[in-house]
PDB file of C-alpha atoms in Angstrom:
ATOM      1  CA  UNK A  70     -12.839   7.391 -13.349  1.00 43.00           C
ATOM      2  CA  UNK A  71      -9.844   6.059 -12.438  1.00 50.00           C
ATOM      3  CA  UNK A  72      -7.998   4.395  -9.821  1.00 49.00           C
ATOM      4  CA  UNK A  73      -5.050   5.638  -8.604  1.00 45.00           C
ATOM      5  CA  UNK A  74      -2.774   3.275 -10.985  1.00 47.00           C
ATOM      6  CA  UNK A  75      -4.806   5.062 -13.822  1.00 49.00           C
ATOM      7  CA  UNK A  76      -6.632   1.715 -14.843  1.00 52.00           C
ATOM      8  CA  UNK A  77     -11.483   2.799 -15.859  1.00 51.00           C
ATOM      9  CA  UNK A  78     -13.266   1.800 -13.276  1.00 54.00           C
ATOM     10  CA  UNK A  79     -16.358   0.134 -14.850  1.00 60.00           C
ATOM     11  CA  UNK A  80     -17.972  -1.488 -11.662  1.00 74.00           C
ATOM     12  CA  UNK A  81     -20.719   0.571  -9.745  1.00 81.00           C
ATOM     13  CA  UNK A  82     -19.280   2.173  -6.334  1.00 83.00           C
ATOM     14  CA  UNK A  83     -20.470  -0.770  -3.389  1.00 89.00           C
ATOM     15  CA  UNK A  84     -22.792   0.034  -0.371  1.00 89.00           C
ATOM     16  CA  UNK A  85     -19.717   1.000   1.881  1.00 91.00           C
ATOM     17  CA  UNK A  86     -18.300   3.108  -1.047  1.00 92.00           C
ATOM     18  CA  UNK A  87     -20.804   5.229  -1.616  1.00 93.00           C
ATOM     19  CA  UNK A  88     -21.290   5.525   2.424  1.00 94.00           C
ATOM     20  CA  UNK A  89     -17.700   6.761   1.848  1.00 95.00           C
ATOM     21  CA  UNK A  90     -18.491   9.435  -0.898  1.00 94.00           C
ATOM     22  CA  UNK A  91     -21.174  10.871   1.217  1.00 94.00           C
ATOM     23  CA  UNK A  92     -19.164  10.499   4.419  1.00 95.00           C
ATOM     24  CA  UNK A  93     -16.188  12.522   2.595  1.00 95.00           C
ATOM     25  CA  UNK A  94     -18.751  15.367   0.781  1.00 94.00           C
ATOM     26  CA  UNK A  95     -20.411  16.119   4.112  1.00 95.00           C
ATOM     27  CA  UNK A  96     -17.238  16.073   6.032  1.00 95.00           C
ATOM     28  CA  UNK A  97     -16.334  18.488   3.592  1.00 93.00           C
ATOM     29  CA  UNK A  98     -19.087  20.998   3.100  1.00 93.00           C
ATOM     30  CA  UNK A  99     -19.587  20.606   6.930  1.00 94.00           C
ATOM     31  CA  UNK A 100     -17.020  19.833   8.621  1.00 94.00           C
ATOM     32  CA  UNK A 101     -16.762  16.774  10.765  1.00 94.00           C
ATOM     33  CA  UNK A 102     -18.538  17.877  13.600  1.00 94.00           C
ATOM     34  CA  UNK A 103     -21.336  19.314  11.823  1.00 94.00           C
ATOM     35  CA  UNK A 104     -22.079  16.160  10.076  1.00 94.00           C
ATOM     36  CA  UNK A 105     -24.194  13.388  12.325  1.00 91.00           C
ATOM     37  CA  UNK A 106     -24.500   9.700  11.195  1.00 90.00           C
ATOM     38  CA  UNK A 107     -28.689  10.508  10.195  1.00 90.00           C
ATOM     39  CA  UNK A 108     -27.609  12.527   7.617  1.00 91.00           C
ATOM     40  CA  UNK A 109     -25.053  10.439   6.352  1.00 92.00           C
ATOM     41  CA  UNK A 110     -27.228   7.329   6.326  1.00 90.00           C
ATOM     42  CA  UNK A 111     -30.427  10.035   4.211  1.00 91.00           C
ATOM     43  CA  UNK A 112     -27.548  10.411   1.941  1.00 92.00           C
ATOM     44  CA  UNK A 113     -27.505   6.875   0.916  1.00 91.00           C
ATOM     45  CA  UNK A 114     -30.782   6.156   1.471  1.00 90.00           C
ATOM     46  CA  UNK A 115     -30.075   4.236   4.772  1.00 88.00           C
ATOM     47  CA  UNK A 116     -31.284   4.738   8.363  1.00 81.00           C
ATOM     48  CA  UNK A 117     -28.515   5.983  10.088  1.00 73.00           C
ATOM     49  CA  UNK A 118     -28.397   3.426  12.437  1.00 78.00           C
ATOM     50  CA  UNK A 119     -28.081   1.030   8.927  1.00 82.00           C
ATOM     51  CA  UNK A 120     -24.749   2.459   9.151  1.00 85.00           C
ATOM     52  CA  UNK A 121     -23.042   0.725  11.920  1.00 87.00           C
ATOM     53  CA  UNK A 122     -23.482  -2.663   9.755  1.00 89.00           C
ATOM     54  CA  UNK A 123     -20.810  -1.059   7.581  1.00 91.00           C
ATOM     55  CA  UNK A 124     -18.737   1.774  10.382  1.00 91.00           C
ATOM     56  CA  UNK A 125     -18.109   1.744  14.223  1.00 91.00           C
ATOM     57  CA  UNK A 126     -19.039   5.483  13.624  1.00 89.00           C
ATOM     58  CA  UNK A 127     -18.148   8.841  11.889  1.00 92.00           C
ATOM     59  CA  UNK A 128     -14.197   7.933  13.162  1.00 94.00           C
ATOM     60  CA  UNK A 129     -14.238   5.022  11.952  1.00 95.00           C
ATOM     61  CA  UNK A 130     -15.575   6.556   8.186  1.00 95.00           C
ATOM     62  CA  UNK A 131     -12.525   9.801   8.486  1.00 96.00           C
ATOM     63  CA  UNK A 132      -9.943   7.184   9.244  1.00 96.00           C
ATOM     64  CA  UNK A 133     -11.117   5.038   6.372  1.00 96.00           C
ATOM     65  CA  UNK A 134     -11.294   7.729   4.269  1.00 96.00           C
ATOM     66  CA  UNK A 135      -7.545   9.728   5.014  1.00 97.00           C
ATOM     67  CA  UNK A 136      -5.689   6.749   5.525  1.00 97.00           C
ATOM     68  CA  UNK A 137      -7.061   4.453   2.042  1.00 96.00           C
ATOM     69  CA  UNK A 138      -6.667   7.927   0.074  1.00 96.00           C
ATOM     70  CA  UNK A 139      -3.002   8.281   1.270  1.00 97.00           C
ATOM     71  CA  UNK A 140      -2.636   4.227   0.839  1.00 97.00           C
ATOM     72  CA  UNK A 141      -4.433   4.261  -2.643  1.00 96.00           C
ATOM     73  CA  UNK A 142      -1.960   7.326  -4.122  1.00 97.00           C
ATOM     74  CA  UNK A 143       1.469   5.258  -2.632  1.00 97.00           C
ATOM     75  CA  UNK A 144       0.112   1.978  -3.926  1.00 97.00           C
ATOM     76  CA  UNK A 145      -1.078   3.699  -7.267  1.00 97.00           C
ATOM     77  CA  UNK A 146       2.397   5.526  -7.457  1.00 97.00           C
ATOM     78  CA  UNK A 147       4.666   2.506  -7.195  1.00 97.00           C
ATOM     79  CA  UNK A 148       2.338   0.551 -10.211  1.00 97.00           C
ATOM     80  CA  UNK A 149       2.937   3.560 -12.471  1.00 96.00           C
ATOM     81  CA  UNK A 150       6.422   3.633 -11.790  1.00 96.00           C
ATOM     82  CA  UNK A 151       6.824  -0.286 -12.276  1.00 95.00           C
ATOM     83  CA  UNK A 152       4.834  -0.152 -15.049  1.00 95.00           C
ATOM     84  CA  UNK A 153       6.579   2.537 -17.120  1.00 92.00           C
ATOM     85  CA  UNK A 154      10.274   0.843 -16.327  1.00 88.00           C
ATOM     86  CA  UNK A 155       8.946  -2.389 -17.075  1.00 91.00           C
ATOM     87  CA  UNK A 156       8.049  -0.355 -20.471  1.00 93.00           C
ATOM     88  CA  UNK A 157      11.426   0.407 -20.791  1.00 93.00           C
ATOM     89  CA  UNK A 158      10.328   4.273 -20.276  1.00 92.00           C
ATOM     90  CA  UNK A 159      12.715   6.652 -19.149  1.00 93.00           C
ATOM     91  CA  UNK A 160      12.157   8.913 -15.635  1.00 95.00           C
ATOM     92  CA  UNK A 161      10.624  11.906 -18.291  1.00 95.00           C
ATOM     93  CA  UNK A 162       7.664   9.767 -18.901  1.00 95.00           C
ATOM     94  CA  UNK A 163       7.780   7.720 -15.409  1.00 96.00           C
ATOM     95  CA  UNK A 164       7.079  11.398 -13.656  1.00 97.00           C
ATOM     96  CA  UNK A 165       4.379  11.966 -16.518  1.00 96.00           C
ATOM     97  CA  UNK A 166       2.759   9.097 -15.260  1.00 96.00           C
ATOM     98  CA  UNK A 167       2.768  10.341 -11.931  1.00 97.00           C
ATOM     99  CA  UNK A 168       1.617  13.557 -12.546  1.00 98.00           C
ATOM    100  CA  UNK A 169      -1.061  12.477 -14.814  1.00 97.00           C
ATOM    101  CA  UNK A 170      -2.264  10.095 -11.717  1.00 97.00           C
ATOM    102  CA  UNK A 171      -1.860  13.115  -8.923  1.00 97.00           C
ATOM    103  CA  UNK A 172      -4.218  14.973 -11.331  1.00 97.00           C
ATOM    104  CA  UNK A 173      -6.876  12.113 -11.758  1.00 96.00           C
ATOM    105  CA  UNK A 174      -6.608  12.397  -7.812  1.00 96.00           C
ATOM    106  CA  UNK A 175      -6.892  16.336  -7.714  1.00 95.00           C
ATOM    107  CA  UNK A 176     -10.215  16.538  -9.860  1.00 94.00           C
ATOM    108  CA  UNK A 177     -11.706  13.534  -8.673  1.00 93.00           C
ATOM    109  CA  UNK A 178     -11.400  13.557  -4.981  1.00 93.00           C
ATOM    110  CA  UNK A 179     -11.041  17.575  -4.181  1.00 93.00           C
ATOM    111  CA  UNK A 180     -13.171  16.768  -1.030  1.00 93.00           C
ATOM    112  CA  UNK A 181     -10.927  14.232   0.160  1.00 95.00           C
ATOM    113  CA  UNK A 182      -7.961  17.081  -0.217  1.00 95.00           C
ATOM    114  CA  UNK A 183     -10.197  19.560   1.866  1.00 94.00           C
ATOM    115  CA  UNK A 184     -11.075  16.458   4.832  1.00 95.00           C
ATOM    116  CA  UNK A 185      -7.463  16.089   4.837  1.00 94.00           C
ATOM    117  CA  UNK A 186      -6.647  19.532   5.078  1.00 94.00           C
ATOM    118  CA  UNK A 187      -8.833  19.924   7.963  1.00 94.00           C
ATOM    119  CA  UNK A 188     -10.069  17.329   9.726  1.00 95.00           C
ATOM    120  CA  UNK A 189      -6.545  15.273   9.799  1.00 95.00           C
ATOM    121  CA  UNK A 190      -6.100  16.040  13.426  1.00 94.00           C
ATOM    122  CA  UNK A 191      -9.778  14.265  14.545  1.00 94.00           C
ATOM    123  CA  UNK A 192      -7.939  10.621  13.569  1.00 95.00           C
ATOM    124  CA  UNK A 193      -6.885   8.629  16.550  1.00 95.00           C
ATOM    125  CA  UNK A 194      -2.268   8.748  16.974  1.00 96.00           C
ATOM    126  CA  UNK A 195      -1.951   5.490  15.556  1.00 96.00           C
ATOM    127  CA  UNK A 196      -3.970   6.509  12.215  1.00 96.00           C
ATOM    128  CA  UNK A 197      -2.484   9.988  11.973  1.00 96.00           C
ATOM    129  CA  UNK A 198       1.148   8.326  11.775  1.00 97.00           C
ATOM    130  CA  UNK A 199      -0.081   5.705   9.077  1.00 97.00           C
ATOM    131  CA  UNK A 200      -1.352   8.609   6.696  1.00 97.00           C
ATOM    132  CA  UNK A 201       1.685  10.378   7.549  1.00 97.00           C
ATOM    133  CA  UNK A 202       3.756   7.463   6.786  1.00 98.00           C
ATOM    134  CA  UNK A 203       2.405   6.802   3.562  1.00 98.00           C
ATOM    135  CA  UNK A 204       2.955  10.182   2.236  1.00 97.00           C
ATOM    136  CA  UNK A 205       6.563   9.773   3.010  1.00 97.00           C
ATOM    137  CA  UNK A 206       6.548   7.346   0.812  1.00 98.00           C
ATOM    138  CA  UNK A 207       4.882   8.300  -1.644  1.00 98.00           C
ATOM    139  CA  UNK A 208       6.871  11.538  -1.839  1.00 98.00           C
ATOM    140  CA  UNK A 209       9.726  10.080  -1.579  1.00 97.00           C
ATOM    141  CA  UNK A 210       8.714   7.812  -5.079  1.00 97.00           C
ATOM    142  CA  UNK A 211       8.175  10.678  -6.284  1.00 98.00           C
ATOM    143  CA  UNK A 212      11.970  12.067  -4.953  1.00 98.00           C
ATOM    144  CA  UNK A 213      13.704   9.057  -6.704  1.00 97.00           C
ATOM    145  CA  UNK A 214      12.247   9.933 -10.287  1.00 97.00           C
ATOM    146  CA  UNK A 215      12.529  13.668  -9.619  1.00 97.00           C
ATOM    147  CA  UNK A 216      16.902  13.170  -9.343  1.00 96.00           C
ATOM    148  CA  UNK A 217      16.883  10.772 -12.224  1.00 95.00           C
ATOM    149  CA  UNK A 218      15.958  13.351 -14.415  1.00 95.00           C
ATOM    150  CA  UNK A 219      17.113  16.061 -12.667  1.00 95.00           C
ATOM    151  CA  UNK A 220      20.895  14.415 -11.322  1.00 94.00           C
ATOM    152  CA  UNK A 221      22.137  17.949 -10.718  1.00 93.00           C
ATOM    153  CA  UNK A 222      19.330  18.673  -7.672  1.00 93.00           C
ATOM    154  CA  UNK A 223      19.813  17.784  -4.355  1.00 95.00           C
ATOM    155  CA  UNK A 224      17.789  15.821  -2.235  1.00 95.00           C
ATOM    156  CA  UNK A 225      16.416  18.630  -0.341  1.00 96.00           C
ATOM    157  CA  UNK A 226      15.797  20.755  -3.119  1.00 96.00           C
ATOM    158  CA  UNK A 227      14.206  18.140  -5.173  1.00 96.00           C
ATOM    159  CA  UNK A 228      11.875  17.336  -1.840  1.00 97.00           C
ATOM    160  CA  UNK A 229      11.217  20.951  -1.269  1.00 97.00           C
ATOM    161  CA  UNK A 230      10.125  20.681  -4.902  1.00 97.00           C
ATOM    162  CA  UNK A 231       7.969  17.659  -5.289  1.00 97.00           C
ATOM    163  CA  UNK A 232       6.259  18.933  -2.239  1.00 97.00           C
ATOM    164  CA  UNK A 233       5.772  22.552  -4.113  1.00 96.00           C
ATOM    165  CA  UNK A 234       3.692  20.556  -6.920  1.00 97.00           C
ATOM    166  CA  UNK A 235       1.890  18.669  -4.616  1.00 97.00           C
ATOM    167  CA  UNK A 236       0.777  21.980  -3.297  1.00 96.00           C
ATOM    168  CA  UNK A 237      -0.017  22.993  -6.975  1.00 96.00           C
ATOM    169  CA  UNK A 238      -1.947  20.429  -7.595  1.00 96.00           C
ATOM    170  CA  UNK A 239      -3.693  19.806  -4.355  1.00 96.00           C
ATOM    171  CA  UNK A 240      -4.766  23.329  -5.378  1.00 93.00           C
ATOM    172  CA  UNK A 241      -8.077  22.319  -6.757  1.00 91.00           C
ATOM    173  CA  UNK A 242     -10.714  22.924  -3.774  1.00 89.00           C
ATOM    174  CA  UNK A 243     -10.293  26.081  -4.056  1.00 86.00           C
ATOM    175  CA  UNK A 244     -10.259  26.382  -8.041  1.00 82.00           C
ATOM    176  CA  UNK A 245     -14.438  26.903  -7.855  1.00 72.00           C
ATOM    177  CA  UNK A 246     -17.330  24.741  -8.562  1.00 68.00           C
ATOM    178  CA  UNK A 247     -16.562  21.693 -11.094  1.00 59.00           C
ATOM    179  CA  UNK A 248     -18.924  24.251 -13.780  1.00 66.00           C
ATOM    180  CA  UNK A 249     -17.063  27.091 -13.413  1.00 68.00           C
ATOM    181  CA  UNK A 250     -13.591  25.991 -14.931  1.00 69.00           C
ATOM    182  CA  UNK A 251     -12.922  24.587 -18.099  1.00 79.00           C
ATOM    183  CA  UNK A 252     -13.116  21.733 -19.350  1.00 88.00           C
ATOM    184  CA  UNK A 253     -11.789  18.501 -17.292  1.00 89.00           C
ATOM    185  CA  UNK A 254      -9.366  17.876 -20.104  1.00 93.00           C
ATOM    186  CA  UNK A 255      -8.598  21.768 -20.466  1.00 92.00           C
ATOM    187  CA  UNK A 256      -7.717  22.125 -16.139  1.00 92.00           C
ATOM    188  CA  UNK A 257      -5.412  18.902 -16.884  1.00 95.00           C
ATOM    189  CA  UNK A 258      -3.576  19.826 -19.169  1.00 95.00           C
ATOM    190  CA  UNK A 259      -3.359  23.091 -17.344  1.00 94.00           C
ATOM    191  CA  UNK A 260      -2.424  21.580 -13.956  1.00 96.00           C
ATOM    192  CA  UNK A 261       0.114  19.216 -16.250  1.00 97.00           C
ATOM    193  CA  UNK A 262       1.903  22.587 -17.706  1.00 96.00           C
ATOM    194  CA  UNK A 263       2.003  23.878 -14.479  1.00 96.00           C
ATOM    195  CA  UNK A 264       3.770  20.887 -12.346  1.00 97.00           C
ATOM    196  CA  UNK A 265       6.066  20.064 -15.337  1.00 96.00           C
ATOM    197  CA  UNK A 266       6.963  23.709 -15.292  1.00 95.00           C
ATOM    198  CA  UNK A 267       7.876  23.787 -11.602  1.00 95.00           C
ATOM    199  CA  UNK A 268      10.008  20.499 -11.642  1.00 95.00           C
ATOM    200  CA  UNK A 269      11.955  21.468 -14.712  1.00 93.00           C
ATOM    201  CA  UNK A 270      12.714  24.978 -12.881  1.00 93.00           C
ATOM    202  CA  UNK A 271      15.105  22.108 -10.805  1.00 93.00           C
ATOM    203  CA  UNK A 272      17.402  22.135 -14.153  1.00 86.00           C
ATOM    204  CA  UNK A 273      17.589  26.479 -14.071  1.00 72.00           C
TER     205      UNK A 273
END
């Protein structure tokens, strides 16, 4: 699996990360209110009360999951843009890198997409505002690259196109179980072509 910046991850997950992974899976399958702390603990082999050594409760897990993925997407996007620009890449290559990073997220973190869609309203106002702020910054990162590639596109038009591409890529939870899909590589390649095609319409 890769991180948000596209680097392969080799270290095994920490116990805290294991808890978050299982919490995300269970929350996505059964809803935030449909899962108890004891069930999350059982999924990682520790007692429910033992989770409190890592998190204050379910609310804290949900906040870390949703704030965390928004932060990782934005930080990873910035790193991809910086690396491509440092290598002298043009806007098309920068956009390719951003698309690849988001496809990795969409294929590897499907539970978090479902969680965001269903449970964002469960966060405290401050956490929800932080998620929205990180998401806006991530969108604007894309908009800047898209407008360099398609200079004739108005800012509002480019922003709308970026949101539409996110909707397309983030549709992965609705595609069926991973085993029912084409191979990961084939699915990623298809999503990439669709995203490029949608953004390419800005030049029509």
